[in-house]
CSV table of C-alpha atoms in Angstrom, one decimal:
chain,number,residue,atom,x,y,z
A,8,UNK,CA,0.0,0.0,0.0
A,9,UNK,CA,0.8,3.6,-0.4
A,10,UNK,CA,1.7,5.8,2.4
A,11,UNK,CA,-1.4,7.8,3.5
A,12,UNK,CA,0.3,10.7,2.9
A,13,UNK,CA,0.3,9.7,-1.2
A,14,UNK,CA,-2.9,8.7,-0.8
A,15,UNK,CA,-4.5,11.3,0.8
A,16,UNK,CA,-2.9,13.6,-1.9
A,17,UNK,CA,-3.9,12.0,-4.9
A,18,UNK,CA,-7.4,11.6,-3.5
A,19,UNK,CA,-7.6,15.2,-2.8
A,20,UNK,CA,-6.4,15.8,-6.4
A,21,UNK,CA,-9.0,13.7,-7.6
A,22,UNK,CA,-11.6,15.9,-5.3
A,23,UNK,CA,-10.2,19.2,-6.8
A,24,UNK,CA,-11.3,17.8,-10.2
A,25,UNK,CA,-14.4,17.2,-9.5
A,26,UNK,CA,-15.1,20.3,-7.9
A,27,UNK,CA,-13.3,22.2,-11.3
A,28,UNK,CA,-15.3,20.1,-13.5
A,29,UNK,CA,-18.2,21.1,-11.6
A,30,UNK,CA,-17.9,24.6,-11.5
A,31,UNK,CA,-16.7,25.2,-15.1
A,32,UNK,CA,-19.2,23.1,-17.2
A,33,UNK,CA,-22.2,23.4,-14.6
A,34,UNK,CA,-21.5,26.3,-13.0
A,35,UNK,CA,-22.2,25.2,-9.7
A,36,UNK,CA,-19.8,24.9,-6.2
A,37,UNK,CA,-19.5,21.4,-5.3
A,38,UNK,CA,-20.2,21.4,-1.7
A,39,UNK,CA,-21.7,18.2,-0.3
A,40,UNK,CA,-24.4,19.4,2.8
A,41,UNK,CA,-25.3,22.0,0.1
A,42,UNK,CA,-26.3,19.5,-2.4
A,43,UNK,CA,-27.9,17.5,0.0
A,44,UNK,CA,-29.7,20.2,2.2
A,45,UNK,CA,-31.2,21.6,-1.0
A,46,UNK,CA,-33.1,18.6,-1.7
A,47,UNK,CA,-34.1,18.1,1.8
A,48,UNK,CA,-35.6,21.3,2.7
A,49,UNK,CA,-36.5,21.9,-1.2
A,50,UNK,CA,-34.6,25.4,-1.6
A,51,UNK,CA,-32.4,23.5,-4.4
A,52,UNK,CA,-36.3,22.5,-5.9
A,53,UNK,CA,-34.9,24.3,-9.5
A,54,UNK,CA,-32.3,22.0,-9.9
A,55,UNK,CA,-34.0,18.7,-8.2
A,56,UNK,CA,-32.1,16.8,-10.9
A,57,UNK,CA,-29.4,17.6,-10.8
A,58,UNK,CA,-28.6,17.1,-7.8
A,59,UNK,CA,-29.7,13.8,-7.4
A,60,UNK,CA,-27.9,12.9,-10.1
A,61,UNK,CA,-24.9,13.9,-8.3
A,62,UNK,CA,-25.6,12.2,-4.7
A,63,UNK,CA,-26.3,9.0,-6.8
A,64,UNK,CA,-22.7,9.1,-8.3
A,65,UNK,CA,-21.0,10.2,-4.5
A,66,UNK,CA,-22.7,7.7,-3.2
A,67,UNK,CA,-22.1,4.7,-5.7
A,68,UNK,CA,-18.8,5.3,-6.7
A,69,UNK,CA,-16.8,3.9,-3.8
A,70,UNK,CA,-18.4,0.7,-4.6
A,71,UNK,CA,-16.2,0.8,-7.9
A,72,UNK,CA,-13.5,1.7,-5.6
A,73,UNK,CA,-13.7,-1.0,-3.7
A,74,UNK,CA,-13.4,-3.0,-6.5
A,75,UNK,CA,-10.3,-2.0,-7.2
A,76,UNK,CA,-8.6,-1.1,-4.2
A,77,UNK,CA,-9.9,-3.7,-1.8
A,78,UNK,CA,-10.4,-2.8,1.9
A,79,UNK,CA,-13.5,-0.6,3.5
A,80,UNK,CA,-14.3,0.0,6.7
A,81,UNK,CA,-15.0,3.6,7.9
A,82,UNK,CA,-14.4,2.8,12.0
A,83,UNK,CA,-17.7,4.5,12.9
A,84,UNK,CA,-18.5,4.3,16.3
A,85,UNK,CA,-21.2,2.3,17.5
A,86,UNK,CA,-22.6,3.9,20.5
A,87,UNK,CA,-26.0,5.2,18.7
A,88,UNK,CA,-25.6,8.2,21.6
A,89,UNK,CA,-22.2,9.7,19.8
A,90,UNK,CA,-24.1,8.8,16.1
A,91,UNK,CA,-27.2,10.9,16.5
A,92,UNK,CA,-26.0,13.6,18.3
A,93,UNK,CA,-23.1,13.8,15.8
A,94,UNK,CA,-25.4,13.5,13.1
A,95,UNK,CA,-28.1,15.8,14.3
A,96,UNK,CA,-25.0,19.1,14.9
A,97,UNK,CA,-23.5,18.0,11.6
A,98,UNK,CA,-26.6,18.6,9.6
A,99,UNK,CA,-28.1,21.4,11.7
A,100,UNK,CA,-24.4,22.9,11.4
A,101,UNK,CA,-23.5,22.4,7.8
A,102,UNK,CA,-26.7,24.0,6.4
A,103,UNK,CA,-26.8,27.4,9.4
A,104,UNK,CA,-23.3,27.7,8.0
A,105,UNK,CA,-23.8,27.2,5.0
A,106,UNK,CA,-21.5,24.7,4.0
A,107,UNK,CA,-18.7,22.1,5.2
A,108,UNK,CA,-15.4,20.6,4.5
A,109,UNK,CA,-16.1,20.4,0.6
A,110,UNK,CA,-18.2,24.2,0.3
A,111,UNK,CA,-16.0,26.1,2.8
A,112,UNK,CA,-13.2,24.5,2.9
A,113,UNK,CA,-12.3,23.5,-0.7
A,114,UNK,CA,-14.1,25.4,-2.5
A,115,UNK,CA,-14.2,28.8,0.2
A,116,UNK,CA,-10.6,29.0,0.5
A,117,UNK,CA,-9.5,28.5,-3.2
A,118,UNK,CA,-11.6,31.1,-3.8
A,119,UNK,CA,-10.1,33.2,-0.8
A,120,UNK,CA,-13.5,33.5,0.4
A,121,UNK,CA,-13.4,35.5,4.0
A,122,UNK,CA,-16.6,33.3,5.4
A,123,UNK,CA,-15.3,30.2,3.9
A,124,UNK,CA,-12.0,30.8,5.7
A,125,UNK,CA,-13.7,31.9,9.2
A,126,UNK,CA,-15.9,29.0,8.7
A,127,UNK,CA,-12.8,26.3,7.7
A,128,UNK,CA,-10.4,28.0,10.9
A,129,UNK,CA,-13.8,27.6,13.3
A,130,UNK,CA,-15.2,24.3,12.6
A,131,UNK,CA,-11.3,22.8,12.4
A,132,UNK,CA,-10.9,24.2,15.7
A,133,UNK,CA,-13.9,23.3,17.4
A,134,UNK,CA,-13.3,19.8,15.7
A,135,UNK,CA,-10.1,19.7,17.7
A,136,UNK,CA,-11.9,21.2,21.0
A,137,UNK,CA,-14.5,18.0,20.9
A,138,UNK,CA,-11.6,15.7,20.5
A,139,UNK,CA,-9.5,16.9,23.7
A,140,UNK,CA,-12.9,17.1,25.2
A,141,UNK,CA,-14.6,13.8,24.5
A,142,UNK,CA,-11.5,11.8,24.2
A,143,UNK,CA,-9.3,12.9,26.2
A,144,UNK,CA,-11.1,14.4,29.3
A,145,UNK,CA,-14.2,12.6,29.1
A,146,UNK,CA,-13.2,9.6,27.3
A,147,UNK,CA,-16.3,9.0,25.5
A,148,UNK,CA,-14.5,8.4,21.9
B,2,UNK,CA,-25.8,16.8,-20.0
B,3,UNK,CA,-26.2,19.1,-16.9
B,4,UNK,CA,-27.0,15.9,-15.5
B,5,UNK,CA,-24.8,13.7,-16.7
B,6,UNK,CA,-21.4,15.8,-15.4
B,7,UNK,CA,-23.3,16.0,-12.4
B,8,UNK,CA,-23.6,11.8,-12.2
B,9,UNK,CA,-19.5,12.6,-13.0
B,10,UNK,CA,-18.5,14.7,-11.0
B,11,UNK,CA,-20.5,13.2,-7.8
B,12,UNK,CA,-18.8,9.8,-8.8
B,13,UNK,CA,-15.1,11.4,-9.1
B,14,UNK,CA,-15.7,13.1,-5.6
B,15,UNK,CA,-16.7,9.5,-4.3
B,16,UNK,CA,-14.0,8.1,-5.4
B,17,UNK,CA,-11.4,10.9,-4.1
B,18,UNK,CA,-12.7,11.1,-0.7
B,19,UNK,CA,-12.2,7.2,-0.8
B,20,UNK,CA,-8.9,6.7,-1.6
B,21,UNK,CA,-7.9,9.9,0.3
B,22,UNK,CA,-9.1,7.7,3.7
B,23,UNK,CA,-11.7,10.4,4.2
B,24,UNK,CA,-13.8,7.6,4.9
B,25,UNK,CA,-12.1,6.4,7.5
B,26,UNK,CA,-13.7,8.2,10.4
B,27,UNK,CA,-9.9,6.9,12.4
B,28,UNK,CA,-8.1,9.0,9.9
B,29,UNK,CA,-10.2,12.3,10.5
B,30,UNK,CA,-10.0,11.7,14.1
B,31,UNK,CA,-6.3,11.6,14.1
B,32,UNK,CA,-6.1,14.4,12.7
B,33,UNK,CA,-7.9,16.4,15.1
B,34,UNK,CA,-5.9,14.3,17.7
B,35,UNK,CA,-3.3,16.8,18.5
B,36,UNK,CA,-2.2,15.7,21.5
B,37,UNK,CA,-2.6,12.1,20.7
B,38,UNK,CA,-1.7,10.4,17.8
B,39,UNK,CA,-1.7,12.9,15.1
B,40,UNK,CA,-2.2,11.8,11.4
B,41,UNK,CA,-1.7,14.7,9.2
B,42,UNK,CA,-2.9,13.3,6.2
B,43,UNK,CA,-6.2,15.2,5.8
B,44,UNK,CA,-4.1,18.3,5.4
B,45,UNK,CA,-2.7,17.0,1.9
B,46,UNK,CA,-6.3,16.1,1.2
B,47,UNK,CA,-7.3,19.3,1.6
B,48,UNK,CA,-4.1,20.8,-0.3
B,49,UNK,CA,-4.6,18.4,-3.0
B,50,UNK,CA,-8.2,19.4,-3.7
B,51,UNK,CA,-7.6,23.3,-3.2
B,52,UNK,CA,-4.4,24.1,-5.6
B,53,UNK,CA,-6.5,22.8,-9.0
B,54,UNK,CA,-9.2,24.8,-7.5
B,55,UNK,CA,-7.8,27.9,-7.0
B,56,UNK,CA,-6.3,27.4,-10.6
B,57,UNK,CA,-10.3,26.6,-11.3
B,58,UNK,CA,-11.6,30.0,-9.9
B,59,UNK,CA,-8.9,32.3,-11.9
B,60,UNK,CA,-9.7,30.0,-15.3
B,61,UNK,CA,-13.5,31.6,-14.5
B,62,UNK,CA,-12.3,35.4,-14.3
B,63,UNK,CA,-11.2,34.9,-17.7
B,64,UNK,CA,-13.8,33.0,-19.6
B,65,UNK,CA,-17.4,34.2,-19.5
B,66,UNK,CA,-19.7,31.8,-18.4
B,67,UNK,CA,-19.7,28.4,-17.8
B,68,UNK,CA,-20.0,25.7,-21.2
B,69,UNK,CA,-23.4,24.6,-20.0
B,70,UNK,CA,-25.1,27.4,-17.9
B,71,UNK,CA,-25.3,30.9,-18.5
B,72,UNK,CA,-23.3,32.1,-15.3
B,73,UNK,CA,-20.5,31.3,-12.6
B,74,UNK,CA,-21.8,31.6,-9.1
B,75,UNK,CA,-21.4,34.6,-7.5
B,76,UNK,CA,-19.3,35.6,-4.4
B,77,UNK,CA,-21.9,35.6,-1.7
B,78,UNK,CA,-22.0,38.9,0.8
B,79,UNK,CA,-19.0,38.6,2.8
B,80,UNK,CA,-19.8,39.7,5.8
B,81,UNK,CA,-19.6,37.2,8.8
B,82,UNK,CA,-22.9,36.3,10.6
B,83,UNK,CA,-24.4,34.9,13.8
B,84,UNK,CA,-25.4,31.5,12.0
B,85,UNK,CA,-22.4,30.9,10.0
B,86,UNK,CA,-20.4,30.8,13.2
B,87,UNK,CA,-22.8,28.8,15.5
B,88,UNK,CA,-23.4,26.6,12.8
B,89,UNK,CA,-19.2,26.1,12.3
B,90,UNK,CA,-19.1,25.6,16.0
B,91,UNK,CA,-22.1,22.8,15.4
B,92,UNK,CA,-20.6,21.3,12.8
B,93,UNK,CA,-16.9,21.4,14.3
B,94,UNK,CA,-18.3,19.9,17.6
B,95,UNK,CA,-20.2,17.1,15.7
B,96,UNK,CA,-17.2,16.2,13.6
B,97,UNK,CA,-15.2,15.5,15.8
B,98,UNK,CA,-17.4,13.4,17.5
B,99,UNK,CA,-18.1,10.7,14.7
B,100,UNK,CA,-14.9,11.8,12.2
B,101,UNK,CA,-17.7,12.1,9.6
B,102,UNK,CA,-18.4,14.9,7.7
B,103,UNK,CA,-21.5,15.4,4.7
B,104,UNK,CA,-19.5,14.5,1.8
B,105,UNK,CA,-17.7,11.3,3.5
B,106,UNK,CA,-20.9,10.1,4.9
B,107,UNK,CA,-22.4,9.9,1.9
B,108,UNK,CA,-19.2,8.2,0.1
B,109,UNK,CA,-19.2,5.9,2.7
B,110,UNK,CA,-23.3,4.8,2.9
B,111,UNK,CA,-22.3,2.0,0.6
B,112,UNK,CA,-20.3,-0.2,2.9
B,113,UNK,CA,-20.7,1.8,6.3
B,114,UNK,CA,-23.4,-0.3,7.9
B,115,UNK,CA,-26.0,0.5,10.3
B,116,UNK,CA,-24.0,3.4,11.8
B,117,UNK,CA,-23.5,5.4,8.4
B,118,UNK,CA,-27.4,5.1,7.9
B,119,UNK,CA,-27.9,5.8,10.9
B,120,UNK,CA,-25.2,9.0,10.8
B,121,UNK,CA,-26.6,9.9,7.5
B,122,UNK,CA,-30.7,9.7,8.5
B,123,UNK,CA,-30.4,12.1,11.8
B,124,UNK,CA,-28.1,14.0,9.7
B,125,UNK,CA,-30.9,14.3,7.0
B,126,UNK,CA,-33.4,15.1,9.7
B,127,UNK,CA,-31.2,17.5,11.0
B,128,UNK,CA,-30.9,19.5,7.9
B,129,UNK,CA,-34.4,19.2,7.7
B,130,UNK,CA,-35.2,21.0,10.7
B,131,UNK,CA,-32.3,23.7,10.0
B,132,UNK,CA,-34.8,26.5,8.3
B,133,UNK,CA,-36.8,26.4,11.6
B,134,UNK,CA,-33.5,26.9,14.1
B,135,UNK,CA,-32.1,29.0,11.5
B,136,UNK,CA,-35.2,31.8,12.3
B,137,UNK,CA,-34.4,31.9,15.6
B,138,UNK,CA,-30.7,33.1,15.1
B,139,UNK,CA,-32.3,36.4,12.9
């Protein structure tokens, strides 16, 4: 296998294209809680389409991967506590932000966006805030 | 077509966030691990996907308009506001609980068992709910 370090690079590459791809022949920023919390709450109803179209590729995809590569296991916890309550400030949080890794963070800061950086700099830190305090004080994770 | 890149691009994000380990919720907790065992590897995910971007966004300053639509997106207002900071804070808290983020969850509902449904469907409901927190922070 490859060092994570050429693997997390080439992936990312691979992520940049997509998002270039989708912003110079659509016209559209590839964020993923956008896409998705569009169709949910209907305020992406003009493109319905589209967007599915897209989820239905993210969401298939790996299974090619796997294919391929071999190995897949995402290590999620199993404690349903940590999964809802996770899940529940991760939606809730994407969409009052207005975005998440993908929106703010790739797309935000290529674009020197000042609220995608804010946003990138406060949700990294925060992420880093629940670790030390659910890991390592409380040790819950 | 529209939908047809769309279907593309969705499918090349999938397969990036895989092979970068972004679905490996370990990987994304390390990395927020400071003071454990850090694994640096999601900042040359991150890297990786923003240099061909920011190439991306200067391409669209000198072309016109995108090949299938009739305009490139426009810089939202940049002026910082209550819910995109609470709603950072949310998500950054959250995060690092589970290691998951949207894009990941979704990559991963394939093979991620009852606990990326699970993830994914209060995440869902959670975005569902959103416009009604979100009048509350006005």
């Amino acid at each position: 296998m490859h060092p994570d370090w050429v693997s997390g690079l080439s992936g990312g590459l691979l992520i940049g294209f997509a998002a270039s791809a989708y912003l110079l022949l659509n016209g559209r920023i590839m964020g993923a809680s956008g896409i998705l919390g569009g169709l949910i709450d209907l305020t992406g109803y003009e493109n319905l389409l589209e967007r599915l179209w897209f989820l239905l590729g993210l969401v298939l995809s790996p299974i090619l991967a796997i294919q391929i590569a071999g190995g897949h296991d995402t290590q999620l916890t199993s404690d349903v506590y940590i999964i809802i309550a996770s899940g529940l400030l991760v939606g809730i949080g994407t969409r009052l932000a207005n975005g998440c890794t993908s929106g703010h963070g790739v797309c935000g800061i290529s674009r020197l966006s000042f609220r995608g950086i804010t946003a990138t700099i406060v949700y990294l830190l925060c992420g880093v805030v629940s670790t030390i305090f659910f890991k390592n004080l409380l040790g819950l994770i | 077509m529209k939908n047809l890149i769309a279907l593309f691009c969705g499918g090349l994000f999938g397969i990036g966030l895989f092979i970068s380990g972004m679905t490996n919720t370990t990987k994304v907790q390390g990395w927020l691990d400071i003071f454990g065992n850090w694994d640096p590897t999601l900042a040359f995910v991150l890297s990786g996907a923003i240099i061909p971007m920011a190439i991306t966004w200067n391409i669209t300053k000198r072309i016109k308009k995108p090949i299938f639509t009739d305009r490139f997106p426009k810089k939202t207002e940049q002026k910082l506001n209550k819910p995109l900071i609470i709603g950072s804070i949310m998500f950054g808290m959250g995060w690092g609980l589970s290691g998951l983020c949207p894009g990941p969850a979704m990559a991963s509902l394939s093979f991620g068992g009852w606990q990326g449904l699970m993830f994914f469907f209060t995440m869902a409901i959670g975005m569902l709910f959103t416009p009604l927190i979100a009048k509350y922070l006005k």
